[in-house]
Coordinates of C-alpha atoms and ligand atoms in Angstrom, one line a residue:
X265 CA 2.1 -6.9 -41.6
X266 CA 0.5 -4.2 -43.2
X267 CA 2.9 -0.7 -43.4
X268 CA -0.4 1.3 -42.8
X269 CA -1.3 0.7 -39.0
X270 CA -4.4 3.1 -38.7
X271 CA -8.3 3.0 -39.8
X272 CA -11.3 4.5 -39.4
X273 CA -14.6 2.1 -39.5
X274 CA -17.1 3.5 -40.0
X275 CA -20.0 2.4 -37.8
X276 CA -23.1 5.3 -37.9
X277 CA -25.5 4.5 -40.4
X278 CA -28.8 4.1 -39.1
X279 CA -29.4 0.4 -40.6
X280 CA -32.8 1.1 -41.9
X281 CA -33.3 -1.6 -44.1
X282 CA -32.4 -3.9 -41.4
X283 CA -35.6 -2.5 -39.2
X284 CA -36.7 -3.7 -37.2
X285 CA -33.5 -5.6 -36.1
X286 CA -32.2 -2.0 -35.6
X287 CA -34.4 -0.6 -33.5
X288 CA -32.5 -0.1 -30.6
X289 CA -29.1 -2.4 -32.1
X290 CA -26.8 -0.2 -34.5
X291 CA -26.2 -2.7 -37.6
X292 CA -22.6 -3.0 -36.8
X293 CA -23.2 -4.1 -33.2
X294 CA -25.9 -6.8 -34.4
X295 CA -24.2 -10.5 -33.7
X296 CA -24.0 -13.0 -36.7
X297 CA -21.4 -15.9 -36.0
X298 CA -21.7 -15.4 -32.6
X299 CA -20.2 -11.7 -32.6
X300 CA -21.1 -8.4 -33.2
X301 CA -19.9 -7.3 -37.3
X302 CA -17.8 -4.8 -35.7
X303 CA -15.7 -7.3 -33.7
X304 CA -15.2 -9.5 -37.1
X305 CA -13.4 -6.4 -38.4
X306 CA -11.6 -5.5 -35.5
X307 CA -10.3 -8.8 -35.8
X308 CA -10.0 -9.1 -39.2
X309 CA -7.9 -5.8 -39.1
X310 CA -5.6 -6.4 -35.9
X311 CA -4.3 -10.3 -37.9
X312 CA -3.1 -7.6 -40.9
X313 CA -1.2 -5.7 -38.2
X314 CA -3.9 -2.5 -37.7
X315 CA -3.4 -1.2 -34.5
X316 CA -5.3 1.9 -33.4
X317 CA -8.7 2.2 -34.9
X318 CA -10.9 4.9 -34.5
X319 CA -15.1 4.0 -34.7
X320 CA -16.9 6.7 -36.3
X321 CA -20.1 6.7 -34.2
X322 CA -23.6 8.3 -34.7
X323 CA -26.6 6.4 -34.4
X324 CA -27.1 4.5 -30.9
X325 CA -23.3 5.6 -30.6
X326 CA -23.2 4.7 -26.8
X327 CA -23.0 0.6 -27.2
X328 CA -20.0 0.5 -28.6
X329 CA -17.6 1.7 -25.9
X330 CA -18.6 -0.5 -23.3
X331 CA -18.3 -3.5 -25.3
X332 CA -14.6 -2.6 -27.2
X333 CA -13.2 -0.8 -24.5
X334 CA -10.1 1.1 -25.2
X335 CA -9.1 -2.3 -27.2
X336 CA -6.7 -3.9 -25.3
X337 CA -8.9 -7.0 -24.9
X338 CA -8.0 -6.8 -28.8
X339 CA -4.7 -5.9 -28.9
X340 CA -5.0 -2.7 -30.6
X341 CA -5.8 1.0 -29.5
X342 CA -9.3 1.8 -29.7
X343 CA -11.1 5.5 -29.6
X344 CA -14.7 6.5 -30.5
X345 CA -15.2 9.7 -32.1
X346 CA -19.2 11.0 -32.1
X347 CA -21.1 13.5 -34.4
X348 CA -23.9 15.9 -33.1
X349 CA -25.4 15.5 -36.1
X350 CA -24.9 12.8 -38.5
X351 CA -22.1 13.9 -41.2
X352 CA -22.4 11.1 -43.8
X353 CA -19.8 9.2 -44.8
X354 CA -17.1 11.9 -45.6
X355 CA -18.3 14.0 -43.0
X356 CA -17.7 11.0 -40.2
X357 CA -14.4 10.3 -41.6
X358 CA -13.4 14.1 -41.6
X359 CA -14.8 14.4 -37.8
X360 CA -12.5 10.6 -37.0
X361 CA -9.3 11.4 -38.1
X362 CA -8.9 14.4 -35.9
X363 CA -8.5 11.6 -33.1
X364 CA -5.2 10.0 -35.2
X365 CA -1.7 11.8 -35.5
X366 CA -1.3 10.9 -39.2
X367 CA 2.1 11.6 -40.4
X368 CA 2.2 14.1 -43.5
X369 CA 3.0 11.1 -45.8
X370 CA 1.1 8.9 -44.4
X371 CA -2.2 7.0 -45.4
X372 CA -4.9 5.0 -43.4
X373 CA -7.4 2.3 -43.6
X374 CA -11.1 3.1 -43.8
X375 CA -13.6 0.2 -43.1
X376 CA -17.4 0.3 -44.1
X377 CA -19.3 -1.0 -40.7
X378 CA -21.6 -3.9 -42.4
X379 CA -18.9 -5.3 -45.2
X380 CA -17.2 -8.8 -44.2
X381 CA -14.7 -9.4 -46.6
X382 CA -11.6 -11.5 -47.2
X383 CA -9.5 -10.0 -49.1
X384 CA -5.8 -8.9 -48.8
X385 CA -5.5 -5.5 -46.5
X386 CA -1.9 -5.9 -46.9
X387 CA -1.8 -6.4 -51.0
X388 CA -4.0 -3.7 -50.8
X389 CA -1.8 -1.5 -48.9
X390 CA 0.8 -2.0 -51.0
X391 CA -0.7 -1.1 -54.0
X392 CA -1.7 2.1 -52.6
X393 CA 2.2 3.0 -51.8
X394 CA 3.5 1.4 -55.0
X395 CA 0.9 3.5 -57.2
X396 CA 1.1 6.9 -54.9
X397 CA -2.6 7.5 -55.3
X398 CA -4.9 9.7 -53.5
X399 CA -6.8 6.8 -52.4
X400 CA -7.1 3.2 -53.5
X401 CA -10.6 1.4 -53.1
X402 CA -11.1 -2.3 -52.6
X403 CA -13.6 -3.5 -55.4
X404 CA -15.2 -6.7 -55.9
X405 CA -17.2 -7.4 -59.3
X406 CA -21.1 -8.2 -58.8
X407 CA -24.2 -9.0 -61.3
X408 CA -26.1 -6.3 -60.6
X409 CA -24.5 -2.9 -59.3
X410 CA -27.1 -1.0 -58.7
X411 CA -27.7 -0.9 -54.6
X412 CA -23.4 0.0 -54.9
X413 CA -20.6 2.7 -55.9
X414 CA -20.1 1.9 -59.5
X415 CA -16.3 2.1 -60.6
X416 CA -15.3 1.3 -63.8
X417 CA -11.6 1.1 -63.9
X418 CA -8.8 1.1 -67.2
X419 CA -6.6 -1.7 -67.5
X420 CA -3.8 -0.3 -65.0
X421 CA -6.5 -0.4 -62.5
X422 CA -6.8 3.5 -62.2
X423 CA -10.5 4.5 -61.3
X424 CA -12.3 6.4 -64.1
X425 CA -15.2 7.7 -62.3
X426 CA -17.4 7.3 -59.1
X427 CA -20.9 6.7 -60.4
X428 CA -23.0 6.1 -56.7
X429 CA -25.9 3.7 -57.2
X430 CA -26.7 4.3 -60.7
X431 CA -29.9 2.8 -62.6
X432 CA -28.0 1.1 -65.7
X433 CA -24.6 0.8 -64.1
X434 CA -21.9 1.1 -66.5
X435 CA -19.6 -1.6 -64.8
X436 CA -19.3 -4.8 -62.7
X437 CA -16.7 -3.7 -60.5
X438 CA -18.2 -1.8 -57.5
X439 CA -17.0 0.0 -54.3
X440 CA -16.5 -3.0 -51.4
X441 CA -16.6 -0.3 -48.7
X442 CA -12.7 -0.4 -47.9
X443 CA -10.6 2.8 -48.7
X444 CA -7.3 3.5 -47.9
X445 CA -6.5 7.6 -48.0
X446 CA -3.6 9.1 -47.9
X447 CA -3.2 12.1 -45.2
X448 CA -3.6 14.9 -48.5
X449 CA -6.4 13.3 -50.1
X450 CA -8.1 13.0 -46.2
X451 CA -7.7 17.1 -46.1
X452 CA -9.4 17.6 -48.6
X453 CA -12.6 16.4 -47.0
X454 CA -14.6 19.9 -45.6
X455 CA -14.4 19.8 -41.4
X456 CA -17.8 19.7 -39.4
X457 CA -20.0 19.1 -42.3
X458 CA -22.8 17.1 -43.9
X459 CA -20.4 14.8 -46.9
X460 CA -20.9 11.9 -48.5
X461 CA -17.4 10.4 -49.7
X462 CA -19.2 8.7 -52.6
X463 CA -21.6 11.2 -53.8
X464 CA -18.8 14.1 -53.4
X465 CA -15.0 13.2 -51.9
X466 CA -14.5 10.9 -54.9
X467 CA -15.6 12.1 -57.6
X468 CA -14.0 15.3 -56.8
X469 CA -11.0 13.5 -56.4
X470 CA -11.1 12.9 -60.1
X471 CA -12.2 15.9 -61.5
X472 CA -9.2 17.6 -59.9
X473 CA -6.9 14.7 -61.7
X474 CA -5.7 13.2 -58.4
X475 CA -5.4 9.1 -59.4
X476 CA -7.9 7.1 -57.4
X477 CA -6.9 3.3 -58.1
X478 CA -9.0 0.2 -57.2
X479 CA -7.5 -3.0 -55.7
X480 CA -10.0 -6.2 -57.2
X481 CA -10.2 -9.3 -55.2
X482 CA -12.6 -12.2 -56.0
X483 CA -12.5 -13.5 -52.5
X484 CA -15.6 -13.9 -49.8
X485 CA -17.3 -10.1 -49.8
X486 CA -20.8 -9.7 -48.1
X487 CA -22.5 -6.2 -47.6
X488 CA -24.8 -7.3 -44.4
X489 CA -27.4 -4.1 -45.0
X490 CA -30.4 -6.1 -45.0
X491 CA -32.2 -9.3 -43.3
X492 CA -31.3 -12.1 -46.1
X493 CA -27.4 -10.8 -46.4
X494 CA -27.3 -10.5 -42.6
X495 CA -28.6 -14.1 -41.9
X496 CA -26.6 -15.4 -45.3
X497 CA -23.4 -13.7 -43.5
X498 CA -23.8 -15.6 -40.4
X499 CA -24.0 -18.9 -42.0
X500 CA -21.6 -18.5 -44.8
X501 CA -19.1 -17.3 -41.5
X502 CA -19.8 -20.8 -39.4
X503 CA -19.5 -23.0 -42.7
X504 CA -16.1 -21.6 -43.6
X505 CA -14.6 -20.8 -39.7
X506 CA -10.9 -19.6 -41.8
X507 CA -12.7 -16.3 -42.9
X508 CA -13.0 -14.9 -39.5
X509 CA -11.1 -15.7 -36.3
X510 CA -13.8 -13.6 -33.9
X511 CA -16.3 -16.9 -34.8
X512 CA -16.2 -19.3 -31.6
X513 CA -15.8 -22.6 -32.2
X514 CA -17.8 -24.5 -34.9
X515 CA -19.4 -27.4 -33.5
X516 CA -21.5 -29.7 -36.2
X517 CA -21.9 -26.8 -38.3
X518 CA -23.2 -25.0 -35.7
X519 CA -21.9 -22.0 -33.2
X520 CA -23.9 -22.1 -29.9
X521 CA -23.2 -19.9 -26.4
X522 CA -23.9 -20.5 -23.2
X523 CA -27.0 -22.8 -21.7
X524 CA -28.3 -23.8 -24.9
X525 CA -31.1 -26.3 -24.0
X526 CA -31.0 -28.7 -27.2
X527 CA -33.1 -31.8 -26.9
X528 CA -32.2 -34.9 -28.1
X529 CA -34.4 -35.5 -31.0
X530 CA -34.0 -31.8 -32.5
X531 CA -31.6 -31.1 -35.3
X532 CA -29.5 -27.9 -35.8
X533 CA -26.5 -27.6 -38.4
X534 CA -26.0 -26.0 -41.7
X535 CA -24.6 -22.6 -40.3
X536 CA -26.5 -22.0 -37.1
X537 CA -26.0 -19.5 -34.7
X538 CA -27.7 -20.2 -31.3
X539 CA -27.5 -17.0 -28.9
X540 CA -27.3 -18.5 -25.3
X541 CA -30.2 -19.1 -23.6
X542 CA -32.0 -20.6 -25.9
X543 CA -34.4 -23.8 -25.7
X544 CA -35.2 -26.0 -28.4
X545 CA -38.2 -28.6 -27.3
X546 CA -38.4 -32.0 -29.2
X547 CA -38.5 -32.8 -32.5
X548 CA -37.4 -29.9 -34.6
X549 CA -35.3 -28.6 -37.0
X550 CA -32.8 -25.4 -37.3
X551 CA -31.5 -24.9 -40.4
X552 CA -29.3 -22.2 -41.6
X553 CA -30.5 -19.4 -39.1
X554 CA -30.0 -16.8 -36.0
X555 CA -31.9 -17.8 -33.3
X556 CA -31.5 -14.8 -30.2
X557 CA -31.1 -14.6 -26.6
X558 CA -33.4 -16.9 -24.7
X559 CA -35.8 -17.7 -27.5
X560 CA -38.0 -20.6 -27.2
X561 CA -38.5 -23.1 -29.7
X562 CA -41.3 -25.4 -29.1
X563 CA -41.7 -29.1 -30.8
X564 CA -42.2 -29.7 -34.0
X565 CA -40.3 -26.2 -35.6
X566 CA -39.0 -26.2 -39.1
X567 CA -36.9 -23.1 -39.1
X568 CA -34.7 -22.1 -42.3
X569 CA -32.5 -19.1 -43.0
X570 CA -34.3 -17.2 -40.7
X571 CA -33.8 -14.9 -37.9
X572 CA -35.6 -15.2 -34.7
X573 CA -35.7 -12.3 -32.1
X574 CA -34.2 -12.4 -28.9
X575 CA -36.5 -13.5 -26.0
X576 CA -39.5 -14.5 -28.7
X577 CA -41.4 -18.0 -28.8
X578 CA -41.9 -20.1 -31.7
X579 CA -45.1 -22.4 -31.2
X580 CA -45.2 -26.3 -31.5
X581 CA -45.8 -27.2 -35.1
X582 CA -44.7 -23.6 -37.2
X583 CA -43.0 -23.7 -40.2
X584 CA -40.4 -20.7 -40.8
X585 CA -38.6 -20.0 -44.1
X586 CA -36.5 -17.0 -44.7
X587 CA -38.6 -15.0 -42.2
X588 CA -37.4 -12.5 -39.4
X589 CA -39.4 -13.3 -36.6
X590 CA -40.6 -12.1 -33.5
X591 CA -39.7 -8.3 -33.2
Ligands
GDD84 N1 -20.4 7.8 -38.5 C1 -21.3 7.8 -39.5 N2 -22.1 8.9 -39.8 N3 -21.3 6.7 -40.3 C2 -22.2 6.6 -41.3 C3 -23.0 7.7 -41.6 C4 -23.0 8.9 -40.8 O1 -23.7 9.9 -41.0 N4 -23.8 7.4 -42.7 C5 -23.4 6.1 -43.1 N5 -22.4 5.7 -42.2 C6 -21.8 4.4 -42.3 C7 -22.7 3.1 -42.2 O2 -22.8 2.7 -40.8 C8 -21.9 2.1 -43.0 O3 -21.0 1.4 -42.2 C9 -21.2 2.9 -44.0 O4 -21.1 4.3 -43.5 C10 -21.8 2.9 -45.4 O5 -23.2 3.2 -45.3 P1 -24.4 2.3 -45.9 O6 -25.6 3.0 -45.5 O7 -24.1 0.9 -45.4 O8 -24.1 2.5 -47.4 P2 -24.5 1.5 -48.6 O9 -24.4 0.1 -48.2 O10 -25.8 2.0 -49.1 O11 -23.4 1.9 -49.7 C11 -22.0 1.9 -49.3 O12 -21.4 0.6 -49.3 C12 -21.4 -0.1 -50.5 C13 -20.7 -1.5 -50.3 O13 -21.3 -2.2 -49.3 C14 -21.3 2.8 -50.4 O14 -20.0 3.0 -49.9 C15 -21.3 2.1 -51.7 O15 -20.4 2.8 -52.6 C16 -20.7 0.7 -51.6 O16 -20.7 0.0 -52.9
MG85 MG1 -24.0 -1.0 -46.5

């Protein structure tokens, strides 16, 4: 069990490069694997013994409540704090911690809302207490670091600088979107205002000489901020069942709810997520993709990595590859 019980996720961004799936859906509430990204972290957090969470709401921030409740169908605590005004990153976290009694000496969990990860929240916490830092980041190392928080770190793992979506990005190790902060580092983020933790809590951090260190983990690490990651999250999540326990049960590679109306000579498999509702006429083929509420497949559908709005209707004979379709 982890020794640091409390986190802020942080679940206010506006989503826009996921528009139009966003429209009227926060990105953390939209389902891949048959749940909403939110409730994979929840989960994901509670199994490493996290029990009071706090979301850090902004955009569409009344969904979430009435589908987490005060967390007891989850075992934990859960609160919601809102902003007036959206305060960025630092700002959200500032305006969320005033809803947690944190202990002087004591440090806290903070979750990106769109990351699904499976790395090690306890080794992770247990760097942070062993090293004493300010705050220790999870970091994963990618290609191309551009859309990320590029860290470069020495060879005791201490951070040497923040360096926010950079053009020529001096490093492969990049921010994975899970902090942990102790209380004093968490002060030092300005109350009621506009911040962006990135742009301005961490590299202040290290200007000041407080040690920032950065936990690396080469496990599974998705950042579900547009349509390909989000549909590439769902499926990678029903192919491999162990990396999140909020996925209902894998059937034939597939995860499909309630009154699915399948018929005999259609296929579905390789990572499918079928919300319920949904009709699938004769003779076609789901590969690899979200198909919504009550959507209607007709015959004769070829539909790969794709995502396929709620309510919408495919017609007999179309051909769909890596398309989002139907908003
Ligand atoms: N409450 C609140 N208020 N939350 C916010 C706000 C706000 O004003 N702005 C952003 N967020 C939340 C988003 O909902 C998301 O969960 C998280 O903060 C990060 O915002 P993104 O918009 O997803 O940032 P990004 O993907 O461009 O970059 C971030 O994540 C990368 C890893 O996925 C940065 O943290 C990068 O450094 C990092 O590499
Ligand atoms: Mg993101």
């Amino acid at each position: 069990m982890s020794p640091i019980n409390k986190a802020i996720l942080l679940v206010g961004g506006k989503g826009t490069r996921l528009a139009p799936l966003t429209t009227n859906t926060p990105k953390p509430m939209l389902k891949i694997a048959g749940a909403p990204v939110t409730e994979h972290q929840i989960v994901k957090a509670r199994e490493a013994g996290i029990s009071e969470i706090v979301l850090a709401t902004s955009y569409l921030a009344d969904v979430f409540e009435p589908y987490f409740g005060d967390g007891s169908r989850f075992g934990m605590k859960i609160r919601y704090a809102y902003e007036t005004q959206p305060l960025g990153t630092g700002g959200a976290i500032a305006n969320a911690a005033q809803l947690l009694e944190l202990g002087a000496n004591e440090s806290l969990f903070i979750f990106n809302g769109d990351v699904l990860s499976s790395h090690d929240l306890i080794a992770q916490s247990e760097l942070h207490l062993k090293s004493g830092a300010a705050v220790t980041l999870h970091l994963v190392e990618v290609e191309d670091a551009r859309a990320y928080g590029c860290v470069p770190i020495g060879a005791d793992s201490k951070v040497l600088q923040f360096l926010e979506k950079m053009d020529n990005p001096i490093a492969k190790t990049i921010n994975a979107g899970c902090y942990i902060f102790s209380n004093q580092a968490l002060q030092q983020i300005p109350k009621g205002a506009v911040v962006s933790v990135e742009r301005e809590t961490f590299p202040a951090l290290l200007n000041s000489g407080q040690n920032i260190f950065g936990y690396v983990d080469g496990g599974y690490w998705i950042d579900m901020g547009t349509p390909e990651s989000m549909i590439r999250a769902s499926r990678d999540l029903i192919s491999n069942p162990a990396l999140s326990k909020a996925t209902p049960k894998v059937i034939n590679h597939t995860v499909m709810m309630r009154e699915v109306q399948l018929h005999a000579s259609s296929r579905v498999g390789e990572g499918s997520y079928l919300e319920s509702g949904v009709v699938i006429e004769a003779n076609s083929i789901v590969n690899g993709s979200i198909i919504g509420e009550n959507a209607h497949i007709e015959s004769d559908v070829l539909i790969e990595n794709s995502y396929i709005a709620p309510q919408s209707r495919v017609t007999s004979g179309s051909k769909l590859r890596g398309e989002i379709f139907g908003f």
